[in-house]
Short mmCIF file of C-alpha atoms in Angstrom, two decimals:
data_model
loop_
_atom_site.label_atom_id
_atom_site.label_comp_id
_atom_site.label_asym_id
_atom_site.label_seq_id
_atom_site.Cartn_x
_atom_site.Cartn_y
_atom_site.Cartn_z
CA MET K 22 0.01 0.04 0.00
CA ASP K 23 1.05 3.54 -0.71
CA TYR K 24 -0.40 6.91 -1.61
CA GLN K 25 -0.97 5.69 -5.22
CA GLN K 26 -2.60 2.40 -4.36
CA LEU K 27 -4.45 2.58 -1.06
CA SER K 28 -5.65 -0.57 0.80
CA ASN K 29 -9.25 -1.47 0.21
CA ARG K 30 -10.38 -0.05 3.59
CA LEU K 31 -8.68 3.33 2.99
CA GLU K 32 -9.96 3.40 -0.56
CA ALA K 33 -13.45 2.96 0.91
CA VAL K 34 -12.73 5.74 3.29
CA ALA K 35 -11.41 7.99 0.56
CA ASN K 36 -14.60 7.52 -1.44
CA LEU K 37 -16.64 8.88 1.59
CA VAL K 38 -14.64 12.10 1.73
CA PRO K 39 -16.77 14.84 0.21
CA GLN K 40 -15.51 16.71 -2.80
CA ASP K 41 -13.39 19.91 -2.05
CA SER K 42 -13.25 19.12 1.76
CA PHE K 43 -10.49 20.48 3.93
CA LEU K 44 -9.49 17.22 5.74
CA ALA K 45 -7.82 16.45 9.09
CA ASP K 46 -6.54 12.95 9.04
CA ILE K 47 -5.85 11.82 12.60
CA GLY K 48 -3.18 9.04 13.03
CA SER K 49 -2.37 9.67 9.41
CA ASP K 50 -0.06 6.60 8.87
CA HIS K 51 2.52 8.08 6.33
CA ALA K 52 -0.08 10.65 5.03
CA TYR K 53 -1.09 8.17 2.39
CA LEU K 54 -4.82 9.09 2.52
CA PRO K 55 -4.45 12.90 2.37
CA ALA K 56 -1.75 12.65 -0.31
CA HIS K 57 -4.01 10.36 -2.43
CA LEU K 58 -6.95 12.73 -1.96
CA ILE K 59 -4.86 15.83 -2.98
CA LEU K 60 -3.33 14.21 -6.02
CA ASN K 61 -6.80 13.15 -7.32
CA ASN K 62 -8.12 16.59 -6.75
CA GLN K 63 -10.68 15.53 -4.16
CA ILE K 64 -9.78 17.77 -1.36
CA THR K 65 -8.43 21.39 -1.17
CA GLY K 66 -6.01 20.72 1.65
CA ALA K 67 -5.31 18.58 4.71
CA ILE K 68 -3.79 18.29 8.11
CA ALA K 69 -1.88 14.97 8.64
CA GLY K 70 -1.83 14.42 12.46
CA GLU K 71 0.49 12.12 14.34
CA VAL K 72 1.06 11.56 17.98
CA VAL K 73 4.21 9.48 17.65
CA LYS K 74 7.44 11.05 16.22
CA GLY K 75 8.41 8.18 13.84
CA PRO K 76 5.11 8.06 11.86
CA TYR K 77 5.09 11.99 11.89
CA GLU K 78 8.54 12.05 10.29
CA SER K 79 7.47 9.41 7.71
CA ALA K 80 4.45 11.54 6.79
CA GLU K 81 6.60 14.71 6.65
CA ARG K 82 9.12 12.92 4.20
CA LEU K 83 6.35 11.76 1.99
CA VAL K 84 4.75 15.23 1.78
CA ASN K 85 8.07 16.78 1.07
CA ASP K 86 9.00 14.16 -1.50
CA LEU K 87 5.64 14.85 -3.34
CA LEU K 88 6.03 18.70 -3.04
CA LEU K 89 2.82 18.94 -1.36
CA THR K 90 3.80 21.07 1.60
CA ASP K 91 1.55 23.94 0.55
CA LYS K 92 -1.42 21.43 0.56
CA ILE K 93 -0.76 19.13 3.36
CA ASP K 94 0.38 20.29 6.85
CA VAL K 95 1.99 17.46 9.00
CA ARG K 96 1.52 18.15 12.52
CA LEU K 97 2.89 16.35 15.72
CA GLY K 98 0.16 16.33 18.42
CA ASP K 99 -2.35 14.29 20.47
CA GLY K 100 -5.41 13.42 18.45
CA LEU K 101 -7.67 16.48 17.51
CA GLU K 102 -5.30 18.86 19.33
CA VAL K 103 -3.38 19.20 15.98
CA ILE K 104 -6.58 21.10 14.59
CA LYS K 105 -6.60 24.87 15.07
CA PRO K 106 -9.65 27.20 14.88
CA TYR K 107 -8.35 29.00 11.70
CA ASP K 108 -8.01 25.61 9.86
CA ASN K 109 -11.66 25.47 9.01
CA VAL K 110 -11.56 21.72 8.74
CA SER K 111 -14.81 20.35 7.08
CA ALA K 112 -14.08 16.55 7.39
CA ILE K 113 -12.14 14.45 9.91
CA THR K 114 -10.97 10.82 9.17
CA ILE K 115 -9.81 8.56 12.07
CA CYS K 116 -8.93 5.11 10.76
CA GLY K 117 -7.21 1.93 11.81
CA MET K 118 -7.74 2.18 15.57
CA GLY K 119 -10.11 0.43 18.08
CA GLY K 120 -13.56 2.06 18.59
CA THR K 121 -12.62 2.77 22.13
CA LEU K 122 -9.58 4.74 21.22
CA ILE K 123 -11.40 6.62 18.51
CA ARG K 124 -14.11 7.49 21.02
CA ASP K 125 -11.52 8.76 23.48
CA ILE K 126 -9.88 10.94 20.86
CA LEU K 127 -13.16 12.42 20.07
CA GLU K 128 -14.13 12.98 23.63
CA ARG K 129 -10.66 14.72 24.35
CA GLY K 130 -11.21 16.73 21.24
CA LYS K 131 -14.79 17.81 22.39
CA HIS K 132 -13.59 18.81 25.88
CA LYS K 133 -10.62 20.76 24.24
CA LYS K 134 -12.96 22.42 21.92
CA CYS K 135 -11.06 20.97 18.79
CA LEU K 136 -14.43 19.83 17.46
CA THR K 137 -16.72 22.58 16.10
CA ARG K 138 -19.50 20.09 15.22
CA LYS K 139 -19.40 21.33 11.61
CA GLU K 140 -16.96 18.48 10.51
CA LEU K 141 -18.08 15.37 8.86
CA LEU K 142 -16.65 12.39 10.90
CA ILE K 143 -15.51 9.52 8.89
CA LEU K 144 -14.43 6.72 11.24
CA GLN K 145 -12.99 3.36 10.56
CA PRO K 146 -12.75 1.25 13.82
CA ASN K 147 -10.98 -2.10 13.58
CA VAL K 148 -13.04 -3.35 16.54
CA GLY K 149 -15.46 -2.08 19.05
CA SER K 150 -17.75 -0.11 16.62
CA HIS K 151 -20.68 -0.34 19.08
CA VAL K 152 -18.66 1.75 21.60
CA LEU K 153 -18.18 4.54 18.87
CA ARG K 154 -21.94 4.47 17.91
CA ARG K 155 -22.81 4.93 21.54
CA TRP K 156 -20.59 8.01 21.72
CA LEU K 157 -22.15 9.48 18.61
CA VAL K 158 -25.66 9.04 19.94
CA GLU K 159 -24.79 10.55 23.33
CA ASN K 160 -23.15 13.56 21.57
CA HIS K 161 -26.05 14.20 19.15
CA TYR K 162 -24.48 12.84 15.95
CA ILE K 163 -26.51 11.16 13.29
CA ILE K 164 -25.08 8.21 11.32
CA GLN K 165 -25.34 9.08 7.61
CA ASP K 166 -23.71 6.10 6.17
CA GLU K 167 -21.90 2.95 6.98
CA LYS K 168 -19.71 0.48 5.08
CA ILE K 169 -18.35 -2.99 5.82
CA LEU K 170 -15.63 -4.79 3.83
CA SER K 171 -13.31 -7.66 4.11
CA GLU K 172 -9.60 -7.42 3.41
CA ASN K 173 -6.71 -9.88 4.26
CA ASP K 174 -9.08 -11.97 6.35
CA LYS K 175 -10.20 -9.14 8.47
CA THR K 176 -13.43 -7.22 8.47
CA TYR K 177 -13.59 -3.52 8.67
CA GLU K 178 -16.48 -1.10 9.36
CA ILE K 179 -16.68 2.55 8.34
CA ILE K 180 -19.04 4.99 10.11
CA VAL K 181 -19.94 8.51 8.65
CA ALA K 182 -21.68 10.83 10.99
CA GLU K 183 -22.71 14.43 11.24
CA ALA K 184 -23.66 16.54 14.26
CA SER K 185 -27.41 17.24 14.88
CA ASP K 186 -29.48 19.48 17.04
CA LYS K 187 -31.36 16.52 18.52
CA LYS K 188 -30.46 13.14 19.90
CA VAL K 189 -31.41 10.16 17.68
CA GLU K 190 -31.47 7.01 19.73
CA LEU K 191 -30.30 3.57 18.41
CA THR K 192 -31.82 0.36 19.47
CA GLU K 193 -29.56 -2.09 21.17
CA SER K 194 -29.25 -4.10 17.77
CA GLU K 195 -28.59 -0.93 15.84
CA GLU K 196 -25.82 0.02 18.19
CA LEU K 197 -24.27 -3.38 17.92
CA PHE K 198 -24.54 -3.99 14.22
CA GLY K 199 -24.92 -0.56 12.79
CA PRO K 200 -28.41 0.75 11.75
CA ILE K 201 -27.45 0.85 8.05
CA LEU K 202 -25.28 -2.29 7.93
CA MET K 203 -27.99 -4.47 9.47
CA ASN K 204 -30.55 -3.19 7.18
CA GLU K 205 -28.43 -3.87 4.04
CA SER K 206 -27.22 -7.23 5.63
CA SER K 207 -24.50 -7.74 2.95
CA GLU K 208 -22.70 -11.15 2.63
CA VAL K 209 -19.66 -9.57 4.39
CA PHE K 210 -21.92 -8.56 7.28
CA LYS K 211 -23.45 -11.96 7.43
CA ALA K 212 -20.17 -13.70 7.42
CA LYS K 213 -18.71 -11.50 10.23
CA TRP K 214 -21.59 -12.14 12.58
CA GLN K 215 -21.91 -15.78 11.71
CA PHE K 216 -18.25 -16.08 12.87
CA GLU K 217 -18.90 -13.98 16.03
CA LEU K 218 -21.91 -16.16 16.84
CA GLU K 219 -19.69 -19.45 16.59
CA GLN K 220 -17.15 -17.81 18.87
CA TYR K 221 -19.61 -16.77 21.42
CA GLU K 222 -21.23 -20.33 21.28
CA ARG K 223 -17.68 -21.85 21.87
CA VAL K 224 -17.08 -19.58 24.86
CA ILE K 225 -20.38 -20.66 26.39
CA ARG K 226 -19.47 -24.28 26.09
CA GLN K 227 -16.15 -23.63 27.93
CA LEU K 228 -17.87 -21.57 30.68
CA SER K 229 -20.42 -24.34 31.06
CA GLN K 230 -17.64 -26.72 32.01
CA SER K 231 -16.22 -24.36 34.68
CA LYS K 232 -16.22 -25.56 38.32
CA THR K 233 -17.26 -22.08 39.37
CA SER K 234 -20.57 -20.51 38.73
CA GLN K 235 -20.53 -18.64 35.51
CA ASP K 236 -24.33 -18.11 35.07
CA GLU K 237 -24.37 -14.46 34.81
CA LYS K 238 -21.62 -14.31 32.22
CA ILE K 239 -23.31 -17.10 30.20
CA ALA K 240 -26.66 -15.30 30.35
CA GLN K 241 -24.91 -12.04 28.98
CA ILE K 242 -23.37 -14.02 26.11
CA ASN K 243 -26.60 -15.81 25.37
CA HIS K 244 -28.30 -12.47 24.99
CA GLN K 245 -25.64 -11.43 22.41
CA CYS K 246 -26.17 -14.73 20.75
CA ASP K 247 -29.93 -14.07 20.53
CA LEU K 248 -29.34 -10.62 18.97
CA ILE K 249 -26.98 -12.01 16.35
CA LYS K 250 -29.43 -14.98 15.51
CA GLU K 251 -32.21 -12.43 15.09
CA VAL K 252 -30.26 -10.16 12.71
CA LEU K 253 -29.11 -13.13 10.81
CA SER K 254 -32.56 -14.61 10.34
#
Protein backbone atom coordinates (compact mmCIF):
# COMPACT_ATOMS: atom_id res chain seq x y z
CA MET A 1 0.00 0.00 0.00
CA ASP A 2 1.09 3.56 -0.73
CA TYR A 3 -0.41 6.92 -1.65
CA GLN A 4 -1.00 5.76 -5.24
CA GLN A 5 -2.61 2.43 -4.38
CA LEU A 6 -4.46 2.57 -1.08
CA SER A 7 -5.60 -0.52 0.80
CA ASN A 8 -9.22 -1.47 0.17
CA ARG A 9 -10.29 -0.11 3.54
CA LEU A 10 -8.60 3.27 2.99
CA GLU A 11 -9.93 3.42 -0.56
CA ALA A 12 -13.42 2.97 0.88
CA VAL A 13 -12.75 5.79 3.33
CA ALA A 14 -11.40 8.00 0.53
CA ASN A 15 -14.59 7.47 -1.45
CA LEU A 16 -16.60 8.85 1.48
CA VAL A 17 -14.66 12.12 1.82
CA PRO A 18 -16.76 14.89 0.24
CA GLN A 19 -15.41 16.69 -2.80
CA ASP A 20 -13.48 19.90 -2.00
CA SER A 21 -13.26 19.16 1.73
CA PHE A 22 -10.49 20.43 3.95
CA LEU A 23 -9.47 17.25 5.75
CA ALA A 24 -7.93 16.44 9.12
CA ASP A 25 -6.57 12.89 9.01
CA ILE A 26 -5.81 11.80 12.56
CA GLY A 27 -3.27 9.02 12.95
CA SER A 28 -2.34 9.61 9.33
CA ASP A 29 0.00 6.63 8.79
CA HIS A 30 2.56 8.12 6.35
CA ALA A 31 -0.06 10.64 5.10
CA TYR A 32 -1.10 8.17 2.39
CA LEU A 33 -4.80 9.10 2.54
CA PRO A 34 -4.45 12.91 2.33
CA ALA A 35 -1.75 12.60 -0.36
CA HIS A 36 -3.99 10.33 -2.42
CA LEU A 37 -6.94 12.71 -2.08
CA ILE A 38 -4.89 15.80 -2.98
CA LEU A 39 -3.32 14.16 -6.02
CA ASN A 40 -6.78 13.11 -7.21
CA ASN A 41 -8.13 16.66 -6.75
CA GLN A 42 -10.73 15.49 -4.23
CA ILE A 43 -9.80 17.81 -1.33
CA THR A 44 -8.48 21.36 -1.17
CA GLY A 45 -6.00 20.72 1.62
CA ALA A 46 -5.32 18.59 4.67
CA ILE A 47 -3.77 18.25 8.09
CA ALA A 48 -1.96 14.96 8.69
CA GLY A 49 -1.87 14.47 12.45
CA GLU A 50 0.44 12.05 14.27
CA VAL A 51 1.09 11.61 17.97
CA VAL A 52 4.25 9.48 17.58
CA LYS A 53 7.45 11.02 16.23
CA GLY A 54 8.41 8.15 13.88
CA PRO A 55 5.15 8.11 11.86
CA TYR A 56 5.12 11.92 11.96
CA GLU A 57 8.56 12.02 10.33
CA SER A 58 7.49 9.42 7.73
CA ALA A 59 4.45 11.53 6.83
CA GLU A 60 6.61 14.64 6.63
CA ARG A 61 9.05 12.91 4.27
CA LEU A 62 6.29 11.78 1.93
CA VAL A 63 4.69 15.22 1.79
CA ASN A 64 8.09 16.82 1.11
CA ASP A 65 8.96 14.25 -1.57
CA LEU A 66 5.64 14.87 -3.35
CA LEU A 67 6.09 18.66 -3.12
CA LEU A 68 2.76 18.96 -1.31
CA THR A 69 3.85 21.09 1.64
CA ASP A 70 1.53 23.86 0.47
CA LYS A 71 -1.43 21.46 0.53
CA ILE A 72 -0.75 19.08 3.46
CA ASP A 73 0.38 20.31 6.86
CA VAL A 74 1.93 17.48 8.87
CA ARG A 75 1.54 18.14 12.58
CA LEU A 76 2.75 16.36 15.71
CA GLY A 77 0.17 16.27 18.48
CA ASP A 78 -2.36 14.27 20.46
CA GLY A 79 -5.48 13.45 18.48
CA LEU A 80 -7.65 16.40 17.51
CA GLU A 81 -5.33 18.86 19.24
CA VAL A 82 -3.49 19.24 15.93
CA ILE A 83 -6.57 21.11 14.60
CA LYS A 84 -6.59 24.89 15.11
CA PRO A 85 -9.65 27.17 14.90
CA TYR A 86 -8.34 28.93 11.78
CA ASP A 87 -8.06 25.64 9.83
CA ASN A 88 -11.78 25.48 8.98
CA VAL A 89 -11.69 21.69 8.81
CA SER A 90 -14.80 20.27 7.13
CA ALA A 91 -14.05 16.54 7.40
CA ILE A 92 -12.18 14.39 9.92
CA THR A 93 -10.94 10.87 9.23
CA ILE A 94 -9.76 8.56 12.02
CA CYS A 95 -8.86 5.10 10.75
CA GLY A 96 -7.20 1.88 11.82
CA MET A 97 -7.77 2.10 15.58
CA GLY A 98 -10.11 0.44 18.05
CA GLY A 99 -13.52 1.99 18.58
CA THR A 100 -12.70 2.80 22.19
CA LEU A 101 -9.55 4.70 21.22
CA ILE A 102 -11.39 6.64 18.50
CA ARG A 103 -14.12 7.48 21.02
CA ASP A 104 -11.51 8.73 23.49
CA ILE A 105 -9.87 10.89 20.79
CA LEU A 106 -13.25 12.45 19.97
CA GLU A 107 -14.09 12.95 23.65
CA ARG A 108 -10.79 14.71 24.36
CA GLY A 109 -11.26 16.79 21.25
CA LYS A 110 -14.73 17.80 22.39
CA HIS A 111 -13.53 18.88 25.84
CA LYS A 112 -10.61 20.82 24.38
CA LYS A 113 -12.94 22.50 21.87
CA CYS A 114 -11.12 21.07 18.86
CA LEU A 115 -14.45 19.86 17.43
CA THR A 116 -16.71 22.56 15.99
CA ARG A 117 -19.50 20.03 15.17
CA LYS A 118 -19.39 21.33 11.59
CA GLU A 119 -17.04 18.54 10.54
CA LEU A 120 -18.19 15.36 8.87
CA LEU A 121 -16.74 12.41 10.83
CA ILE A 122 -15.50 9.43 8.81
CA LEU A 123 -14.41 6.77 11.26
CA GLN A 124 -12.97 3.32 10.62
CA PRO A 125 -12.76 1.31 13.84
CA ASN A 126 -10.99 -2.05 13.63
CA VAL A 127 -13.01 -3.36 16.59
CA GLY A 128 -15.56 -2.01 19.05
CA SER A 129 -17.70 -0.07 16.60
CA HIS A 130 -20.66 -0.29 19.02
CA VAL A 131 -18.69 1.80 21.55
CA LEU A 132 -18.23 4.47 18.91
CA ARG A 133 -21.90 4.46 17.91
CA ARG A 134 -22.88 4.94 21.55
CA TRP A 135 -20.64 8.02 21.80
CA LEU A 136 -22.08 9.43 18.59
CA VAL A 137 -25.64 9.05 19.88
CA GLU A 138 -24.81 10.54 23.27
CA ASN A 139 -23.19 13.54 21.57
CA HIS A 140 -26.05 14.15 19.14
CA TYR A 141 -24.48 12.85 15.95
CA ILE A 142 -26.51 11.13 13.25
CA ILE A 143 -25.04 8.18 11.36
CA GLN A 144 -25.33 9.12 7.68
CA ASP A 145 -23.68 6.11 6.14
CA GLU A 146 -21.89 2.87 6.99
CA LYS A 147 -19.74 0.47 5.01
CA ILE A 148 -18.38 -2.97 5.77
CA LEU A 149 -15.66 -4.77 3.84
CA SER A 150 -13.26 -7.66 4.15
CA GLU A 151 -9.53 -7.41 3.45
CA ASN A 152 -6.74 -9.87 4.26
CA ASP A 153 -9.13 -12.04 6.31
CA LYS A 154 -10.17 -9.09 8.48
CA THR A 155 -13.47 -7.24 8.50
CA TYR A 156 -13.58 -3.45 8.67
CA GLU A 157 -16.48 -1.11 9.33
CA ILE A 158 -16.68 2.57 8.38
CA ILE A 159 -19.08 5.00 10.06
CA VAL A 160 -19.93 8.42 8.62
CA ALA A 161 -21.63 10.81 11.04
CA GLU A 162 -22.65 14.45 11.23
CA ALA A 163 -23.74 16.59 14.18
CA SER A 164 -27.43 17.20 14.82
CA ASP A 165 -29.47 19.48 17.05
CA LYS A 166 -31.35 16.50 18.41
CA LYS A 167 -30.49 13.13 19.87
CA VAL A 168 -31.41 10.20 17.64
CA GLU A 169 -31.47 7.03 19.71
CA LEU A 170 -30.37 3.63 18.41
CA THR A 171 -31.83 0.33 19.49
CA GLU A 172 -29.52 -2.17 21.16
CA SER A 173 -29.24 -4.07 17.86
CA GLU A 174 -28.60 -0.92 15.83
CA GLU A 175 -25.81 0.08 18.20
CA LEU A 176 -24.20 -3.35 18.00
CA PHE A 177 -24.58 -4.07 14.30
CA GLY A 178 -24.94 -0.59 12.80
CA PRO A 179 -28.35 0.74 11.69
CA ILE A 180 -27.42 0.87 7.99
CA LEU A 181 -25.29 -2.28 7.95
CA MET A 182 -27.98 -4.44 9.56
CA ASN A 183 -30.56 -3.10 7.14
CA GLU A 184 -28.39 -3.85 4.10
CA SER A 185 -27.29 -7.23 5.54
CA SER A 186 -24.53 -7.80 2.99
CA GLU A 187 -22.66 -11.08 2.59
CA VAL A 188 -19.63 -9.60 4.40
CA PHE A 189 -21.92 -8.52 7.26
CA LYS A 190 -23.50 -11.98 7.53
CA ALA A 191 -20.12 -13.71 7.43
CA LYS A 192 -18.75 -11.48 10.19
CA TRP A 193 -21.63 -12.10 12.54
CA GLN A 194 -21.88 -15.81 11.77
CA PHE A 195 -18.23 -16.07 12.81
CA GLU A 196 -18.91 -14.01 15.97
CA LEU A 197 -21.86 -16.24 16.83
CA GLU A 198 -19.71 -19.35 16.57
CA GLN A 199 -17.07 -17.77 18.83
CA TYR A 200 -19.68 -16.82 21.43
CA GLU A 201 -21.14 -20.33 21.40
CA ARG A 202 -17.66 -21.81 21.88
CA VAL A 203 -17.11 -19.53 24.90
CA ILE A 204 -20.46 -20.61 26.38
CA ARG A 205 -19.45 -24.27 26.08
CA GLN A 206 -16.18 -23.55 27.85
CA LEU A 207 -17.87 -21.56 30.63
CA SER A 208 -20.44 -24.31 31.11
CA GLN A 209 -17.63 -26.70 32.00
CA SER A 210 -16.19 -24.36 34.64
CA LYS A 211 -16.22 -25.51 38.26
CA THR A 212 -17.24 -22.05 39.43
CA SER A 213 -20.58 -20.45 38.68
CA GLN A 214 -20.58 -18.57 35.39
CA ASP A 215 -24.35 -18.18 35.11
CA GLU A 216 -24.33 -14.38 34.85
CA LYS A 217 -21.64 -14.32 32.18
CA ILE A 218 -23.33 -17.11 30.23
CA ALA A 219 -26.63 -15.21 30.35
CA GLN A 220 -24.93 -12.09 28.96
CA ILE A 221 -23.33 -14.00 26.10
CA ASN A 222 -26.56 -15.85 25.37
CA HIS A 223 -28.25 -12.47 25.02
CA GLN A 224 -25.61 -11.43 22.47
CA CYS A 225 -26.19 -14.70 20.62
CA ASP A 226 -29.92 -14.06 20.51
CA LEU A 227 -29.35 -10.61 18.98
CA ILE A 228 -27.04 -12.09 16.35
CA LYS A 229 -29.46 -14.91 15.49
CA GLU A 230 -32.24 -12.39 15.09
CA VAL A 231 -30.25 -10.14 12.74
CA LEU A 232 -29.10 -13.14 10.69
CA SER A 233 -32.57 -14.65 10.38
